[in-house]
Structures are given as structure tokens and as C-alpha cells.
């Protein structure tokens, strides 16, 4: 069964450093998403991406965040200058369109 | 605006007993509703989804959920719990033209031997 692949599974970074979280969506999918889950809290929508541009973003997705599809397979989330409160599990998801999509197994980001 | 409320952060049932996880939603438009399961240290796996077809939706691993518009509910059930069902379960409603998901807080299902 096709999978969404996220790397790394766990990343530890120092406050103020830039991090890039990587995702390989399912190959024929056109819609891509990032969500995050701070420990003990709800899963939160960050951003959706379609046709090489952001289609929607939440209030969380401020200027510190950016997304990119640098080639035909990868979809990345960059956090420019990490803060302690960015520590969370970050999930990538993709879909062919319509409701419901496939999630990756997540990247646990720890900012120290 | 859409929202999701899951009643009970933890639910404990005996192996073989009925599982009932509650989810109520609020939506200004006809909703799409989902249940996801998250096993420890793993990602979010889709259990089932309601997309305006049959109100009783069957999912993987013997789970099902019934959409009740009058009660704004989408409760998840399984007739007989198995130890392998121990996980956290999330209810979500789809919102917006990009189908972004609005999530409940999750319910941790504990199975007693």
C-alpha cells in the first residue's frame, strides 16, 4: 500500500536554529498538508499546498514557517529560527483530492 | 466554524467488551467526519470516514461509526475489544475548500485483560 514517508523520525535542534522536515507524499497525489501535535494537545492544521503554492494556512503558520516542493517527489517544511514551543510531532499528509488523506508517521522535533 | 468534542480523554474496557468512543461535532455545512487511530510512537491511521453516503460507516479492524445528524454525533464502536485496540483515537471534521481537518482532543483506549 502506498505510504507517505517522513524523515527524520526524530530531530533535536538548538533554539534559534533552522530545521527542515522532509516528506515524500504518495506519488500520484496532488494535495499536501502539514499538521503538528504538541505533546498532550490536539492535532493542529498548519498548511495545505496545491499546484506549487500554499492554498491555505493557519494562524500558527507565521513567517517562521515555509513549505516547498523542490522537486517532483519531496515536500518540505522549514522552520527558520526554532523556538522551544515549536517542539512537537509534525505530520505530513497527502491526498489525490477530496476529503480524507494519508498521513506519514511523523517527525518528532525537540527544540532545546 | 467547525469543531469536534471527544468525551473522555481515557476510556477503559475489558477485553471482549463493547468499545464506545464518543464524538460530537459542530459544523455550519454538511460535514465530512473521520476517525483516526494512533498507536504509540506511530503516525495517524485512518479508521473510517463519513462522506455523506451511508450513515453507518464500517472501517478497519472491526470498527464502525454512525453519523447522526440530529445528535451531531459520530460515535465509534466495536463489538468486542481486543488487546491490540489499545491506542489513541481521534475524531476529526473536514473544513474548508482544502479539506483541512479540525481535530478532537483524542481518547486513549485502554484494554484490561
PDB file of C-alpha atoms in Angstrom:
ATOM      1  CA  UNK A   1       0.000   0.000   0.000  1.00  0.00           C
ATOM      2  CA  UNK A   2       1.371   3.458  -0.888  1.00  0.00           C
ATOM      3  CA  UNK A   3       2.828   5.387   2.015  1.00  0.00           C
ATOM      4  CA  UNK A   4       3.752   8.922   2.946  1.00  0.00           C
ATOM      5  CA  UNK A   5       7.341   8.885   4.132  1.00  0.00           C
ATOM      6  CA  UNK A   6       8.745  11.384   6.605  1.00  0.00           C
ATOM      7  CA  UNK A   7      12.356  11.914   7.591  1.00  0.00           C
ATOM      8  CA  UNK A   8      13.895  12.123  10.077  1.00  0.00           C
ATOM      9  CA  UNK A   9      11.718  10.352  12.596  1.00  0.00           C
ATOM     10  CA  UNK A  10      13.258  12.397  15.406  1.00  0.00           C
ATOM     11  CA  UNK A  11      15.220  15.628  15.268  1.00  0.00           C
ATOM     12  CA  UNK A  12      16.789  17.544  18.096  1.00  0.00           C
ATOM     13  CA  UNK A  13      17.838  21.125  17.431  1.00  0.00           C
ATOM     14  CA  UNK A  14      19.013  24.127  19.385  1.00  0.00           C
ATOM     15  CA  UNK A  15      16.765  27.108  19.813  1.00  0.00           C
ATOM     16  CA  UNK A  16      17.284  29.592  17.020  1.00  0.00           C
ATOM     17  CA  UNK A  17      18.474  27.029  14.518  1.00  0.00           C
ATOM     18  CA  UNK A  18      16.767  26.315  11.218  1.00  0.00           C
ATOM     19  CA  UNK A  19      15.258  22.907  10.637  1.00  0.00           C
ATOM     20  CA  UNK A  20      13.876  21.256   7.539  1.00  0.00           C
ATOM     21  CA  UNK A  21      11.417  18.428   7.867  1.00  0.00           C
ATOM     22  CA  UNK A  22      11.093  16.238   4.827  1.00  0.00           C
ATOM     23  CA  UNK A  23       8.189  14.331   3.376  1.00  0.00           C
ATOM     24  CA  UNK A  24       7.720  12.175   0.330  1.00  0.00           C
ATOM     25  CA  UNK A  25       3.984  12.142  -0.486  1.00  0.00           C
ATOM     26  CA  UNK A  26       2.248   9.364  -2.396  1.00  0.00           C
ATOM     27  CA  UNK A  27       3.356   9.692  -5.985  1.00  0.00           C
ATOM     28  CA  UNK A  28       0.064  10.477  -7.737  1.00  0.00           C
ATOM     29  CA  UNK A  29      -1.258  12.773  -5.019  1.00  0.00           C
ATOM     30  CA  UNK A  30      -1.693  16.463  -5.698  1.00  0.00           C
ATOM     31  CA  UNK A  31      -2.603  17.952  -2.329  1.00  0.00           C
ATOM     32  CA  UNK A  32      -0.140  18.159   0.517  1.00  0.00           C
ATOM     33  CA  UNK A  33      -0.511  19.136   4.141  1.00  0.00           C
ATOM     34  CA  UNK A  34       1.424  19.711   7.325  1.00  0.00           C
ATOM     35  CA  UNK A  35      -0.069  19.252  10.774  1.00  0.00           C
ATOM     36  CA  UNK A  36       1.525  19.344  14.177  1.00  0.00           C
ATOM     37  CA  UNK A  37       0.734  17.836  17.551  1.00  0.00           C
ATOM     38  CA  UNK A  38       2.278  19.381  20.633  1.00  0.00           C
ATOM     39  CA  UNK A  39       2.589  16.778  23.365  1.00  0.00           C
ATOM     40  CA  UNK A  40      -0.713  16.367  25.166  1.00  0.00           C
ATOM     41  CA  UNK A  41      -2.571  18.721  22.851  1.00  0.00           C
ATOM     42  CA  UNK A  42      -4.787  18.475  19.800  1.00  0.00           C
ATOM     43  CA  UNK A  43      -3.523  17.907  16.304  1.00  0.00           C
ATOM     44  CA  UNK A  44      -3.420  21.293  14.554  1.00  0.00           C
ATOM     45  CA  UNK A  45      -3.529  22.229  10.895  1.00  0.00           C
ATOM     46  CA  UNK A  46      -0.547  24.209   9.651  1.00  0.00           C
ATOM     47  CA  UNK A  47      -0.738  24.497   5.887  1.00  0.00           C
ATOM     48  CA  UNK A  48      -2.085  22.994   2.701  1.00  0.00           C
ATOM     49  CA  UNK A  49      -0.285  23.080  -0.634  1.00  0.00           C
ATOM     50  CA  UNK A  50      -1.574  22.539  -4.147  1.00  0.00           C
ATOM     51  CA  UNK A  51      -0.282  23.339  -7.593  1.00  0.00           C
ATOM     52  CA  UNK A  52       3.024  24.570  -6.220  1.00  0.00           C
ATOM     53  CA  UNK A  53       1.561  27.132  -3.885  1.00  0.00           C
ATOM     54  CA  UNK A  54       0.056  27.433  -0.454  1.00  0.00           C
ATOM     55  CA  UNK A  55      -3.705  27.055  -0.684  1.00  0.00           C
ATOM     56  CA  UNK A  56      -4.485  27.650   2.965  1.00  0.00           C
ATOM     57  CA  UNK A  57      -2.589  28.250   6.181  1.00  0.00           C
ATOM     58  CA  UNK A  58      -3.433  28.599   9.834  1.00  0.00           C
ATOM     59  CA  UNK A  59      -2.513  31.333  12.280  1.00  0.00           C
ATOM     60  CA  UNK A  60       0.277  29.107  13.534  1.00  0.00           C
ATOM     61  CA  UNK A  61       1.957  29.193  10.142  1.00  0.00           C
ATOM     62  CA  UNK A  62       3.696  32.534  10.526  1.00  0.00           C
ATOM     63  CA  UNK A  63       6.747  33.953   8.788  1.00  0.00           C
ATOM     64  CA  UNK A  64       8.992  31.488  10.589  1.00  0.00           C
ATOM     65  CA  UNK A  65       7.477  28.670   8.580  1.00  0.00           C
ATOM     66  CA  UNK A  66       7.742  27.912   4.898  1.00  0.00           C
ATOM     67  CA  UNK A  67       6.955  24.979   2.650  1.00  0.00           C
ATOM     68  CA  UNK A  68       8.456  23.919  -0.605  1.00  0.00           C
ATOM     69  CA  UNK A  69       8.182  21.218  -3.183  1.00  0.00           C
ATOM     70  CA  UNK A  70      11.739  21.405  -4.505  1.00  0.00           C
ATOM     71  CA  UNK A  71      11.356  18.534  -6.950  1.00  0.00           C
ATOM     72  CA  UNK A  72       8.668  16.159  -8.112  1.00  0.00           C
ATOM     73  CA  UNK A  73       8.743  13.996  -5.022  1.00  0.00           C
ATOM     74  CA  UNK A  74       9.699  15.896  -1.865  1.00  0.00           C
ATOM     75  CA  UNK A  75       7.602  18.266   0.210  1.00  0.00           C
ATOM     76  CA  UNK A  76       9.435  20.124   2.948  1.00  0.00           C
ATOM     77  CA  UNK A  77       8.555  22.213   5.974  1.00  0.00           C
ATOM     78  CA  UNK A  78      11.173  24.705   7.083  1.00  0.00           C
ATOM     79  CA  UNK A  79      11.225  26.456  10.414  1.00  0.00           C
ATOM     80  CA  UNK A  80      13.630  29.369  10.147  1.00  0.00           C
ATOM     81  CA  UNK A  81      14.505  30.051  13.755  1.00  0.00           C
ATOM     82  CA  UNK A  82      13.148  27.424  16.081  1.00  0.00           C
ATOM     83  CA  UNK A  83      11.618  28.238  19.434  1.00  0.00           C
ATOM     84  CA  UNK A  84      11.061  25.960  22.389  1.00  0.00           C
ATOM     85  CA  UNK A  85       7.335  25.978  21.674  1.00  0.00           C
ATOM     86  CA  UNK A  86       7.960  24.511  18.219  1.00  0.00           C
ATOM     87  CA  UNK A  87       8.688  21.194  19.898  1.00  0.00           C
ATOM     88  CA  UNK A  88       6.014  18.860  18.596  1.00  0.00           C
ATOM     89  CA  UNK A  89       5.270  15.932  16.346  1.00  0.00           C
ATOM     90  CA  UNK A  90       4.930  17.142  12.776  1.00  0.00           C
ATOM     91  CA  UNK A  91       2.813  15.133  10.370  1.00  0.00           C
ATOM     92  CA  UNK A  92       2.832  15.353   6.615  1.00  0.00           C
ATOM     93  CA  UNK A  93      -0.187  14.163   4.640  1.00  0.00           C
ATOM     94  CA  UNK A  94      -1.186  13.891   1.010  1.00  0.00           C
ATOM     95  CA  UNK A  95      -4.310  13.224  -0.990  1.00  0.00           C
ATOM     96  CA  UNK A  96      -5.465  12.845  -4.556  1.00  0.00           C
ATOM     97  CA  UNK A  97      -8.273  15.297  -3.777  1.00  0.00           C
ATOM     98  CA  UNK A  98     -11.413  15.245  -1.701  1.00  0.00           C
ATOM     99  CA  UNK A  99     -11.852  14.601   1.993  1.00  0.00           C
ATOM    100  CA  UNK A 100      -9.516  12.333   3.904  1.00  0.00           C
ATOM    101  CA  UNK A 101      -5.865  11.779   3.282  1.00  0.00           C
ATOM    102  CA  UNK A 102      -2.884   9.610   4.117  1.00  0.00           C
ATOM    103  CA  UNK A 103      -0.554  10.650   6.903  1.00  0.00           C
ATOM    104  CA  UNK A 104       3.100   9.927   7.363  1.00  0.00           C
ATOM    105  CA  UNK A 105       4.439   8.513  10.600  1.00  0.00           C
ATOM    106  CA  UNK A 106       5.619  11.919  11.750  1.00  0.00           C
ATOM    107  CA  UNK A 107       8.793  13.709  12.778  1.00  0.00           C
ATOM    108  CA  UNK A 108       9.275  14.401  16.452  1.00  0.00           C
ATOM    109  CA  UNK A 109      11.006  17.771  16.733  1.00  0.00           C
ATOM    110  CA  UNK A 110      12.635  18.622  20.028  1.00  0.00           C
ATOM    111  CA  UNK A 111      13.970  22.150  20.467  1.00  0.00           C
ATOM    112  CA  UNK A 112      16.441  22.548  23.329  1.00  0.00           C
TER     113      UNK A 112
ATOM    114  CA  UNK B   1     -16.873  27.247  12.073  1.00  0.00           C
ATOM    115  CA  UNK B   2     -16.272  23.592  12.698  1.00  0.00           C
ATOM    116  CA  UNK B   3     -15.303  21.958  15.978  1.00  0.00           C
ATOM    117  CA  UNK B   4     -15.045  18.499  17.477  1.00  0.00           C
ATOM    118  CA  UNK B   5     -15.559  17.336  21.037  1.00  0.00           C
ATOM    119  CA  UNK B   6     -14.499  13.928  22.223  1.00  0.00           C
ATOM    120  CA  UNK B   7     -15.980  12.907  25.544  1.00  0.00           C
ATOM    121  CA  UNK B   8     -13.491  11.211  27.807  1.00  0.00           C
ATOM    122  CA  UNK B   9      -9.747  11.579  27.480  1.00  0.00           C
ATOM    123  CA  UNK B  10      -9.386   7.972  28.645  1.00  0.00           C
ATOM    124  CA  UNK B  11     -11.743   5.040  28.193  1.00  0.00           C
ATOM    125  CA  UNK B  12     -11.041   1.680  29.790  1.00  0.00           C
ATOM    126  CA  UNK B  13     -12.810  -1.520  28.747  1.00  0.00           C
ATOM    127  CA  UNK B  14     -12.245  -5.185  29.358  1.00  0.00           C
ATOM    128  CA  UNK B  15     -11.056  -7.421  26.572  1.00  0.00           C
ATOM    129  CA  UNK B  16     -14.118  -8.730  24.743  1.00  0.00           C
ATOM    130  CA  UNK B  17     -16.351  -5.871  25.896  1.00  0.00           C
ATOM    131  CA  UNK B  18     -18.032  -3.275  23.730  1.00  0.00           C
ATOM    132  CA  UNK B  19     -15.958  -0.253  22.794  1.00  0.00           C
ATOM    133  CA  UNK B  20     -17.767   3.089  22.545  1.00  0.00           C
ATOM    134  CA  UNK B  21     -15.814   6.280  21.886  1.00  0.00           C
ATOM    135  CA  UNK B  22     -17.876   9.425  21.689  1.00  0.00           C
ATOM    136  CA  UNK B  23     -17.515  12.266  19.242  1.00  0.00           C
ATOM    137  CA  UNK B  24     -19.748  15.286  18.753  1.00  0.00           C
ATOM    138  CA  UNK B  25     -19.169  17.844  16.089  1.00  0.00           C
ATOM    139  CA  UNK B  26     -20.257  21.304  15.137  1.00  0.00           C
ATOM    140  CA  UNK B  27     -20.367  22.318  11.524  1.00  0.00           C
ATOM    141  CA  UNK B  28     -22.054  25.072   9.559  1.00  0.00           C
ATOM    142  CA  UNK B  29     -22.015  22.941   6.422  1.00  0.00           C
ATOM    143  CA  UNK B  30     -22.646  19.233   5.840  1.00  0.00           C
ATOM    144  CA  UNK B  31     -19.599  17.642   7.406  1.00  0.00           C
ATOM    145  CA  UNK B  32     -17.130  15.040   6.404  1.00  0.00           C
ATOM    146  CA  UNK B  33     -16.158  13.112   9.525  1.00  0.00           C
ATOM    147  CA  UNK B  34     -13.234  10.870  10.296  1.00  0.00           C
ATOM    148  CA  UNK B  35     -11.804   8.607  12.936  1.00  0.00           C
ATOM    149  CA  UNK B  36      -8.053   8.138  13.078  1.00  0.00           C
ATOM    150  CA  UNK B  37      -6.060   5.828  15.327  1.00  0.00           C
ATOM    151  CA  UNK B  38      -2.571   6.460  16.631  1.00  0.00           C
ATOM    152  CA  UNK B  39      -0.596   3.603  18.110  1.00  0.00           C
ATOM    153  CA  UNK B  40       2.304   4.503  20.402  1.00  0.00           C
ATOM    154  CA  UNK B  41       5.143   6.186  18.535  1.00  0.00           C
ATOM    155  CA  UNK B  42       3.358   5.810  15.216  1.00  0.00           C
ATOM    156  CA  UNK B  43       1.522   8.018  12.774  1.00  0.00           C
ATOM    157  CA  UNK B  44      -2.162   8.674  12.235  1.00  0.00           C
ATOM    158  CA  UNK B  45      -4.013   5.849  10.513  1.00  0.00           C
ATOM    159  CA  UNK B  46      -7.456   6.342   9.020  1.00  0.00           C
ATOM    160  CA  UNK B  47     -10.013   4.018  10.611  1.00  0.00           C
ATOM    161  CA  UNK B  48     -13.069   5.186   8.716  1.00  0.00           C
ATOM    162  CA  UNK B  49     -14.724   8.222   7.199  1.00  0.00           C
ATOM    163  CA  UNK B  50     -18.201   9.575   6.575  1.00  0.00           C
ATOM    164  CA  UNK B  51     -18.616  11.476   3.320  1.00  0.00           C
ATOM    165  CA  UNK B  52     -22.404  11.798   3.060  1.00  0.00           C
ATOM    166  CA  UNK B  53     -23.179   8.325   1.760  1.00  0.00           C
ATOM    167  CA  UNK B  54     -24.370   5.648   4.209  1.00  0.00           C
ATOM    168  CA  UNK B  55     -24.780   6.902   7.767  1.00  0.00           C
ATOM    169  CA  UNK B  56     -23.334   3.688   9.207  1.00  0.00           C
ATOM    170  CA  UNK B  57     -19.723   3.507   8.194  1.00  0.00           C
ATOM    171  CA  UNK B  58     -17.592   0.422   8.553  1.00  0.00           C
ATOM    172  CA  UNK B  59     -13.864   0.740   8.973  1.00  0.00           C
ATOM    173  CA  UNK B  60     -10.807  -1.348   9.524  1.00  0.00           C
ATOM    174  CA  UNK B  61     -10.187  -3.674  12.461  1.00  0.00           C
ATOM    175  CA  UNK B  62     -13.909  -4.225  13.104  1.00  0.00           C
ATOM    176  CA  UNK B  63     -14.704  -0.611  13.979  1.00  0.00           C
ATOM    177  CA  UNK B  64     -17.757   1.238  12.791  1.00  0.00           C
ATOM    178  CA  UNK B  65     -19.324   4.627  13.365  1.00  0.00           C
ATOM    179  CA  UNK B  66     -22.775   6.042  12.860  1.00  0.00           C
ATOM    180  CA  UNK B  67     -23.442   9.566  11.676  1.00  0.00           C
ATOM    181  CA  UNK B  68     -26.433  11.031  13.500  1.00  0.00           C
ATOM    182  CA  UNK B  69     -27.246  14.474  12.206  1.00  0.00           C
ATOM    183  CA  UNK B  70     -29.955  15.136  14.794  1.00  0.00           C
ATOM    184  CA  UNK B  71     -27.473  14.478  17.594  1.00  0.00           C
ATOM    185  CA  UNK B  72     -24.448  15.945  15.756  1.00  0.00           C
ATOM    186  CA  UNK B  73     -22.608  12.792  16.728  1.00  0.00           C
ATOM    187  CA  UNK B  74     -20.253  10.324  15.110  1.00  0.00           C
ATOM    188  CA  UNK B  75     -19.528   7.770  17.820  1.00  0.00           C
ATOM    189  CA  UNK B  76     -17.065   4.954  17.190  1.00  0.00           C
ATOM    190  CA  UNK B  77     -17.921   1.418  18.256  1.00  0.00           C
ATOM    191  CA  UNK B  78     -16.515  -2.060  18.180  1.00  0.00           C
ATOM    192  CA  UNK B  79     -18.500  -5.033  19.495  1.00  0.00           C
ATOM    193  CA  UNK B  80     -15.602  -6.837  21.143  1.00  0.00           C
ATOM    194  CA  UNK B  81     -12.379  -5.169  22.264  1.00  0.00           C
ATOM    195  CA  UNK B  82      -9.034  -6.762  21.622  1.00  0.00           C
ATOM    196  CA  UNK B  83      -5.766  -6.020  23.373  1.00  0.00           C
ATOM    197  CA  UNK B  84      -4.365  -4.752  20.087  1.00  0.00           C
ATOM    198  CA  UNK B  85      -7.000  -1.985  20.043  1.00  0.00           C
ATOM    199  CA  UNK B  86      -5.154  -0.106  22.781  1.00  0.00           C
ATOM    200  CA  UNK B  87      -4.259   3.214  21.180  1.00  0.00           C
ATOM    201  CA  UNK B  88      -5.347   6.825  20.978  1.00  0.00           C
ATOM    202  CA  UNK B  89      -8.343   7.593  18.805  1.00  0.00           C
ATOM    203  CA  UNK B  90      -9.030  10.934  17.187  1.00  0.00           C
ATOM    204  CA  UNK B  91     -12.238  12.219  15.690  1.00  0.00           C
ATOM    205  CA  UNK B  92     -11.935  14.933  13.061  1.00  0.00           C
ATOM    206  CA  UNK B  93     -14.194  17.018  10.851  1.00  0.00           C
ATOM    207  CA  UNK B  94     -13.202  18.302   7.460  1.00  0.00           C
ATOM    208  CA  UNK B  95     -13.468  22.014   6.884  1.00  0.00           C
ATOM    209  CA  UNK B  96     -12.807  24.412   4.092  1.00  0.00           C
ATOM    210  CA  UNK B  97     -12.268  24.005   0.401  1.00  0.00           C
ATOM    211  CA  UNK B  98      -8.912  22.358   1.034  1.00  0.00           C
ATOM    212  CA  UNK B  99     -10.433  19.721   3.322  1.00  0.00           C
ATOM    213  CA  UNK B 100      -8.291  20.698   6.267  1.00  0.00           C
ATOM    214  CA  UNK B 101      -9.078  18.661   9.361  1.00  0.00           C
ATOM    215  CA  UNK B 102     -10.283  20.034  12.677  1.00  0.00           C
ATOM    216  CA  UNK B 103      -9.424  17.561  15.401  1.00  0.00           C
ATOM    217  CA  UNK B 104     -10.820  16.425  18.691  1.00  0.00           C
ATOM    218  CA  UNK B 105      -8.518  16.131  21.674  1.00  0.00           C
ATOM    219  CA  UNK B 106      -8.292  12.364  21.375  1.00  0.00           C
ATOM    220  CA  UNK B 107      -9.392   9.458  23.548  1.00  0.00           C
ATOM    221  CA  UNK B 108      -6.915   6.968  24.854  1.00  0.00           C
ATOM    222  CA  UNK B 109      -8.435   3.482  24.794  1.00  0.00           C
ATOM    223  CA  UNK B 110      -7.161   1.141  27.492  1.00  0.00           C
ATOM    224  CA  UNK B 111      -7.936  -2.550  27.288  1.00  0.00           C
ATOM    225  CA  UNK B 112      -7.966  -4.547  30.509  1.00  0.00           C
ATOM    226  CA  UNK B 113      -7.159  -8.249  30.292  1.00  0.00           C
TER     227      UNK B 113
END
